[in-house]
mmCIF file of C-alpha atoms and ligand atoms in Angstrom:
data_model
loop_
_atom_site.group_PDB
_atom_site.id
_atom_site.type_symbol
_atom_site.label_atom_id
_atom_site.label_comp_id
_atom_site.label_asym_id
_atom_site.label_seq_id
_atom_site.Cartn_x
_atom_site.Cartn_y
_atom_site.Cartn_z
ATOM 1 C CA MET A 1 147.700 20.122 101.503
ATOM 2 C CA PHE A 2 150.506 18.286 103.338
ATOM 3 C CA ASN A 3 151.925 15.424 101.268
ATOM 4 C CA LEU A 4 154.417 13.002 102.713
ATOM 5 C CA ILE A 5 156.585 10.213 101.300
ATOM 6 C CA LEU A 6 157.571 7.351 103.591
ATOM 7 C CA PHE A 7 160.765 5.933 102.146
ATOM 8 C CA GLY A 8 163.060 3.018 102.949
ATOM 9 C CA PRO A 9 164.146 -0.474 101.876
ATOM 10 C CA PRO A 10 161.776 -3.467 101.766
ATOM 11 C CA GLY A 11 160.734 -4.383 105.281
ATOM 12 C CA SER A 12 161.823 -1.101 106.864
ATOM 13 C CA GLY A 13 158.356 -0.554 108.329
ATOM 14 C CA LYS A 14 156.747 1.767 105.775
ATOM 15 C CA GLY A 15 153.457 -0.137 105.788
ATOM 16 C CA THR A 16 153.461 -0.566 109.575
ATOM 17 C CA GLN A 17 154.073 3.125 110.280
ATOM 18 C CA SER A 18 151.731 4.326 107.509
ATOM 19 C CA GLU A 19 148.767 2.637 109.164
ATOM 20 C CA LYS A 20 149.425 4.551 112.379
ATOM 21 C CA LEU A 21 150.158 7.830 110.618
ATOM 22 C CA VAL A 22 146.924 7.926 108.620
ATOM 23 C CA GLU A 23 144.980 7.277 111.797
ATOM 24 C CA LYS A 24 146.600 10.324 113.412
ATOM 25 C CA TYR A 25 146.897 12.773 110.505
ATOM 26 C CA ARG A 26 143.975 11.603 108.315
ATOM 27 C CA HIS A 27 146.041 11.530 105.138
ATOM 28 C CA ILE A 28 144.881 9.353 102.286
ATOM 29 C CA HIS A 29 147.235 6.359 102.355
ATOM 30 C CA LEU A 30 148.510 5.389 98.906
ATOM 31 C CA SER A 31 150.577 2.205 99.080
ATOM 32 C CA THR A 32 151.510 0.930 95.631
ATOM 33 C CA GLY A 33 152.371 -2.460 97.183
ATOM 34 C CA ASN A 34 148.857 -2.762 98.648
ATOM 35 C CA LEU A 35 147.210 -1.539 95.438
ATOM 36 C CA LEU A 36 149.159 -4.124 93.422
ATOM 37 C CA ARG A 37 148.354 -6.947 95.867
ATOM 38 C CA GLU A 38 144.665 -6.002 95.610
ATOM 39 C CA GLU A 39 144.854 -6.325 91.803
ATOM 40 C CA ILE A 40 146.536 -9.734 92.249
ATOM 41 C CA SER A 41 143.879 -11.022 94.630
ATOM 42 C CA ASN A 42 141.129 -9.826 92.244
ATOM 43 C CA ARG A 43 142.958 -11.663 89.427
ATOM 44 C CA THR A 44 142.814 -8.651 87.080
ATOM 45 C CA PRO A 45 145.052 -8.544 83.964
ATOM 46 C CA LEU A 46 147.089 -5.796 85.677
ATOM 47 C CA GLY A 47 147.448 -7.997 88.766
ATOM 48 C CA LEU A 48 148.605 -10.988 86.744
ATOM 49 C CA GLU A 49 151.240 -8.866 85.012
ATOM 50 C CA ALA A 50 152.371 -7.308 88.308
ATOM 51 C CA LYS A 51 152.676 -10.702 90.028
ATOM 52 C CA SER A 52 155.228 -11.933 87.516
ATOM 53 C CA PHE A 53 157.552 -9.044 88.492
ATOM 54 C CA MET A 54 156.864 -9.056 92.236
ATOM 55 C CA ASP A 55 157.487 -12.801 92.601
ATOM 56 C CA LYS A 56 160.990 -12.273 91.209
ATOM 57 C CA GLY A 57 161.737 -9.289 93.468
ATOM 58 C CA GLN A 58 161.628 -6.877 90.527
ATOM 59 C CA LEU A 59 159.806 -3.587 90.218
ATOM 60 C CA VAL A 60 156.521 -3.466 88.352
ATOM 61 C CA PRO A 61 156.870 -1.272 85.195
ATOM 62 C CA ASP A 62 156.689 2.484 85.837
ATOM 63 C CA GLU A 63 153.716 3.124 83.540
ATOM 64 C CA VAL A 64 151.558 0.620 85.458
ATOM 65 C CA VAL A 65 152.350 2.095 88.873
ATOM 66 C CA ILE A 66 152.148 5.734 87.742
ATOM 67 C CA GLY A 67 148.729 5.018 86.152
ATOM 68 C CA MET A 68 147.484 3.590 89.455
ATOM 69 C CA ILE A 69 148.661 6.656 91.413
ATOM 70 C CA ASP A 70 147.161 9.020 88.826
ATOM 71 C CA SER A 71 143.727 7.345 89.196
ATOM 72 C CA SER A 72 143.965 7.367 93.000
ATOM 73 C CA LEU A 73 144.804 11.089 93.098
ATOM 74 C CA GLU A 74 141.838 11.791 90.823
ATOM 75 C CA TYR A 75 139.539 9.652 92.964
ATOM 76 C CA HIS A 76 140.488 11.457 96.213
ATOM 77 C CA LYS A 77 140.038 15.019 94.987
ATOM 78 C CA GLU A 78 139.086 16.427 98.398
ATOM 79 C CA ALA A 79 141.914 14.792 100.378
ATOM 80 C CA PRO A 80 143.633 16.884 103.069
ATOM 81 C CA GLY A 81 146.946 15.345 101.978
ATOM 82 C CA PHE A 82 148.480 12.090 100.792
ATOM 83 C CA LEU A 83 150.855 9.640 102.403
ATOM 84 C CA PHE A 84 152.841 7.873 99.693
ATOM 85 C CA ASP A 85 154.101 4.489 100.909
ATOM 86 C CA GLY A 86 156.455 2.579 98.600
ATOM 87 C CA PHE A 87 156.123 5.214 95.864
ATOM 88 C CA PRO A 88 158.116 6.689 94.148
ATOM 89 C CA ARG A 89 160.649 3.886 93.650
ATOM 90 C CA THR A 90 162.398 5.092 90.462
ATOM 91 C CA THR A 91 163.468 8.457 89.022
ATOM 92 C CA ALA A 92 160.685 8.236 86.419
ATOM 93 C CA GLN A 93 158.118 7.722 89.198
ATOM 94 C CA ALA A 94 159.503 10.683 91.189
ATOM 95 C CA GLU A 95 159.300 12.938 88.133
ATOM 96 C CA ALA A 96 155.756 11.774 87.370
ATOM 97 C CA LEU A 97 154.698 12.401 90.966
ATOM 98 C CA ASP A 98 156.051 15.970 90.885
ATOM 99 C CA LYS A 99 154.097 16.606 87.673
ATOM 100 C CA LEU A 100 150.849 15.074 88.952
ATOM 101 C CA LEU A 101 151.019 17.081 92.186
ATOM 102 C CA SER A 102 151.841 20.340 90.437
ATOM 103 C CA LEU A 103 148.730 19.852 88.257
ATOM 104 C CA LYS A 104 146.833 19.816 91.544
ATOM 105 C CA LYS A 105 148.721 22.947 92.660
ATOM 106 C CA THR A 106 150.433 21.074 95.463
ATOM 107 C CA GLU A 107 153.803 19.413 96.173
ATOM 108 C CA ILE A 108 155.686 17.014 98.468
ATOM 109 C CA ALA A 109 156.280 18.603 101.877
ATOM 110 C CA LEU A 110 158.604 15.958 103.314
ATOM 111 C CA MET A 111 160.273 12.619 102.581
ATOM 112 C CA ILE A 112 160.994 10.524 105.672
ATOM 113 C CA ALA A 113 163.499 7.693 105.171
ATOM 114 C CA LEU A 114 163.542 4.769 107.609
ATOM 115 C CA GLU A 115 167.038 3.369 108.206
ATOM 116 C CA VAL A 116 167.326 -0.310 109.113
ATOM 117 C CA SER A 117 170.289 -2.720 108.794
ATOM 118 C CA GLU A 118 170.073 -5.418 106.123
ATOM 119 C CA GLU A 119 170.423 -8.164 108.730
ATOM 120 C CA GLU A 120 167.326 -6.888 110.563
ATOM 121 C CA LEU A 121 165.419 -6.464 107.270
ATOM 122 C CA VAL A 122 166.011 -10.094 106.249
ATOM 123 C CA LYS A 123 164.826 -11.277 109.674
ATOM 124 C CA ARG A 124 161.631 -9.187 109.449
ATOM 125 C CA LEU A 125 160.762 -10.210 105.900
ATOM 126 C CA LEU A 126 161.317 -13.951 106.457
ATOM 127 C CA ASN A 127 159.273 -13.677 109.619
ATOM 128 C CA ARG A 128 156.420 -11.892 107.811
ATOM 129 C CA GLY A 129 156.609 -14.502 105.026
ATOM 130 C CA LYS A 130 155.739 -17.262 107.535
ATOM 131 C CA THR A 131 152.282 -15.804 108.159
ATOM 132 C CA SER A 132 151.495 -13.501 105.209
ATOM 133 C CA GLY A 133 151.951 -16.088 102.486
ATOM 134 C CA ARG A 134 153.620 -13.322 100.429
ATOM 135 C CA SER A 135 155.728 -15.190 97.890
ATOM 136 C CA ASP A 136 158.265 -12.318 97.755
ATOM 137 C CA ASP A 137 158.939 -12.729 101.492
ATOM 138 C CA THR A 138 159.642 -16.463 101.680
ATOM 139 C CA ASN A 139 162.687 -16.829 99.440
ATOM 140 C CA GLU A 140 165.988 -15.301 100.595
ATOM 141 C CA THR A 141 167.299 -14.965 97.008
ATOM 142 C CA VAL A 142 164.232 -12.886 96.081
ATOM 143 C CA ILE A 143 164.685 -10.765 99.224
ATOM 144 C CA HIS A 144 168.300 -9.995 98.253
ATOM 145 C CA GLN A 145 167.190 -9.178 94.716
ATOM 146 C CA ARG A 146 164.738 -6.628 96.209
ATOM 147 C CA PHE A 147 167.575 -5.030 98.214
ATOM 148 C CA SER A 148 169.714 -4.799 95.097
ATOM 149 C CA VAL A 149 166.861 -3.121 93.164
ATOM 150 C CA TYR A 150 166.405 -0.740 96.094
ATOM 151 C CA ARG A 151 170.100 0.226 96.144
ATOM 152 C CA ASN A 152 170.366 0.709 92.384
ATOM 153 C CA GLU A 153 167.007 2.174 91.379
ATOM 154 C CA THR A 154 165.261 3.514 94.467
ATOM 155 C CA ALA A 155 167.864 4.879 96.926
ATOM 156 C CA PRO A 156 169.244 7.460 94.422
ATOM 157 C CA ILE A 157 165.919 9.346 94.245
ATOM 158 C CA ALA A 158 166.453 10.538 97.840
ATOM 159 C CA ASP A 159 169.004 13.022 96.411
ATOM 160 C CA HIS A 160 166.218 14.891 94.637
ATOM 161 C CA TYR A 161 164.435 15.584 97.942
ATOM 162 C CA LYS A 162 167.728 16.258 99.777
ATOM 163 C CA LYS A 163 168.501 19.054 97.302
ATOM 164 C CA LEU A 164 165.057 20.533 97.981
ATOM 165 C CA LYS A 165 165.711 20.267 101.765
ATOM 166 C CA LYS A 166 162.683 18.033 102.148
ATOM 167 C CA PHE A 167 164.523 14.936 103.326
ATOM 168 C CA GLN A 168 164.868 13.508 106.816
ATOM 169 C CA THR A 169 166.157 10.158 108.059
ATOM 170 C CA ILE A 170 164.702 8.356 111.071
ATOM 171 C CA LYS A 171 166.196 5.294 112.790
ATOM 172 C CA GLY A 172 163.822 2.457 111.850
ATOM 173 C CA GLU A 173 165.020 0.025 114.536
ATOM 174 C CA GLY A 174 163.439 -0.050 117.977
ATOM 175 C CA SER A 175 159.827 -0.445 119.006
ATOM 176 C CA VAL A 176 157.056 0.502 116.551
ATOM 177 C CA GLU A 177 155.890 3.172 119.062
ATOM 178 C CA GLU A 178 159.369 4.753 119.421
ATOM 179 C CA ILE A 179 159.743 4.996 115.663
ATOM 180 C CA PHE A 180 156.218 6.374 115.303
ATOM 181 C CA ASP A 181 156.960 9.124 117.863
ATOM 182 C CA ALA A 182 160.131 10.123 116.022
ATOM 183 C CA ILE A 183 158.261 10.304 112.706
ATOM 184 C CA CYS A 184 155.459 12.398 114.260
ATOM 185 C CA GLN A 185 157.996 14.860 115.673
ATOM 186 C CA ALA A 186 159.550 15.310 112.225
ATOM 187 C CA ILE A 187 156.119 15.802 110.621
ATOM 188 C CA ASP A 188 154.914 18.262 113.257
ATOM 189 C CA LYS A 189 158.084 20.321 112.914
ATOM 190 C CA ARG A 190 157.723 20.462 109.140
ATOM 191 C CA MET A 191 154.001 21.243 109.332
ATOM 192 C CA LYS A 192 154.734 24.320 111.468
ATOM 193 C CA ASN A 193 156.965 25.754 108.756
ATOM 194 C CA PHE A 194 154.868 24.631 105.801
ATOM 195 C CA ALA A 195 152.473 27.161 104.340
HETATM 196 P P1 B4P B 201 155.768 -3.018 99.344
HETATM 197 O O1 B4P B 201 154.415 -3.531 99.521
HETATM 198 O O2 B4P B 201 155.971 -1.545 99.205
HETATM 199 O O3 B4P B 201 156.450 -3.546 100.676
HETATM 200 P P2 B4P B 201 157.797 -3.667 101.389
HETATM 201 O O4 B4P B 201 158.781 -2.669 100.852
HETATM 202 O O5 B4P B 201 158.142 -5.111 101.272
HETATM 203 O O6 B4P B 201 157.585 -3.451 102.968
HETATM 204 P P3 B4P B 201 157.396 -2.276 104.047
HETATM 205 O O7 B4P B 201 158.574 -1.370 104.185
HETATM 206 O O8 B4P B 201 156.078 -1.643 103.838
HETATM 207 O O9 B4P B 201 157.426 -3.137 105.401
HETATM 208 P P4 B4P B 201 156.384 -3.418 106.555
HETATM 209 O O10 B4P B 201 155.955 -2.207 107.303
HETATM 210 O O11 B4P B 201 155.287 -4.240 106.001
HETATM 211 O O12 B4P B 201 156.470 -3.694 98.044
HETATM 212 C C1 B4P B 201 156.293 -5.025 97.611
HETATM 213 C C2 B4P B 201 156.627 -5.211 96.117
HETATM 214 O O13 B4P B 201 155.632 -4.521 95.291
HETATM 215 C C3 B4P B 201 157.962 -4.625 95.594
HETATM 216 O O14 B4P B 201 159.044 -5.505 95.764
HETATM 217 C C4 B4P B 201 157.652 -4.382 94.080
HETATM 218 O O15 B4P B 201 157.765 -5.546 93.307
HETATM 219 C C5 B4P B 201 156.188 -3.964 94.083
HETATM 220 N N1 B4P B 201 156.033 -2.488 94.104
HETATM 221 C C6 B4P B 201 155.481 -1.773 95.137
HETATM 222 N N2 B4P B 201 155.516 -0.438 94.854
HETATM 223 C C7 B4P B 201 156.117 -0.324 93.626
HETATM 224 C C8 B4P B 201 156.462 0.804 92.828
HETATM 225 N N3 B4P B 201 156.235 2.054 93.225
HETATM 226 N N4 B4P B 201 157.068 0.573 91.624
HETATM 227 C C9 B4P B 201 157.325 -0.677 91.204
HETATM 228 N N5 B4P B 201 157.029 -1.786 91.928
HETATM 229 C C10 B4P B 201 156.427 -1.613 93.141
HETATM 230 O O16 B4P B 201 157.272 -4.251 107.583
HETATM 231 C C11 B4P B 201 157.841 -5.510 107.260
HETATM 232 C C12 B4P B 201 157.802 -6.439 108.461
HETATM 233 O O17 B4P B 201 158.543 -5.885 109.546
HETATM 234 C C13 B4P B 201 156.388 -6.675 108.995
HETATM 235 O O18 B4P B 201 156.247 -8.038 109.306
HETATM 236 C C14 B4P B 201 156.323 -5.833 110.267
HETATM 237 O O19 B4P B 201 155.460 -6.372 111.244
HETATM 238 C C15 B4P B 201 157.759 -5.840 110.728
HETATM 239 N N6 B4P B 201 158.124 -4.622 111.444
HETATM 240 C C16 B4P B 201 157.762 -3.343 111.109
HETATM 241 N N7 B4P B 201 158.283 -2.457 111.990
HETATM 242 C C17 B4P B 201 159.025 -3.198 112.899
HETATM 243 C C18 B4P B 201 159.822 -2.865 114.051
HETATM 244 N N8 B4P B 201 159.981 -1.607 114.469
HETATM 245 N N9 B4P B 201 160.431 -3.880 114.710
HETATM 246 C C19 B4P B 201 160.293 -5.167 114.308
HETATM 247 N N10 B4P B 201 159.540 -5.545 113.239
HETATM 248 C C20 B4P B 201 158.904 -4.572 112.546
#
């Protein structure tokens, strides 16, 4: 089983690249952002709770997100591997993911981090907000709050994967195709050396 984490700040292209990667590698795509937005559009109690955090640019509580990932892993028992997009985002989530995967006798093979300047990120998110209707993409104060949460709570978990030599950065600026090719090269290289 080859499990991958696509990492990076809000708007760095995790969702965009994930769609292309699952088409090529046939991973099961687990995007906590998409799962939460689905709960919101179905107006479930979980969705209503999540919305109140997301609208303010805050993270949804760990137990909610970890529960969602736990159910998804159970549901896709026969998966050839998982692509985690937007998860883990806190140390508690990273620890929970390690535990859940080890129960399945598997582990993370690689974390790929997309690097994009903040100026470019703001441009992309405001641009997406014009068409997506996503309330967290239309307000610049909320966007900056998301960056601050990323710097304080999410970015530090990269150290865990760096220590395990499972971490690689990729330049996230350029055309979607160029970035995709660079990610594929990193995955293919790791797959060759991964039992
Ligand atoms: P997410 O849904 O994970 O989304 P994101 O970080 O905003 O964006 P992503 O990096 O996927 O960007 P995309 O490809 O779409 O999170 C949303 C919220 O959900 C969080 O703030 C949080 O509240 C909550 N949440 C999610 N997971 C959580 C967790 N684990 N724990 C707690 N809370 C959680 O790209 C953005 C835009 O850029 C698009 O318009 C795209 O077209 C464009 N773009 C992409 N690549 C480009 C390129 N190369 N050049 C130009 N534009 C590009």
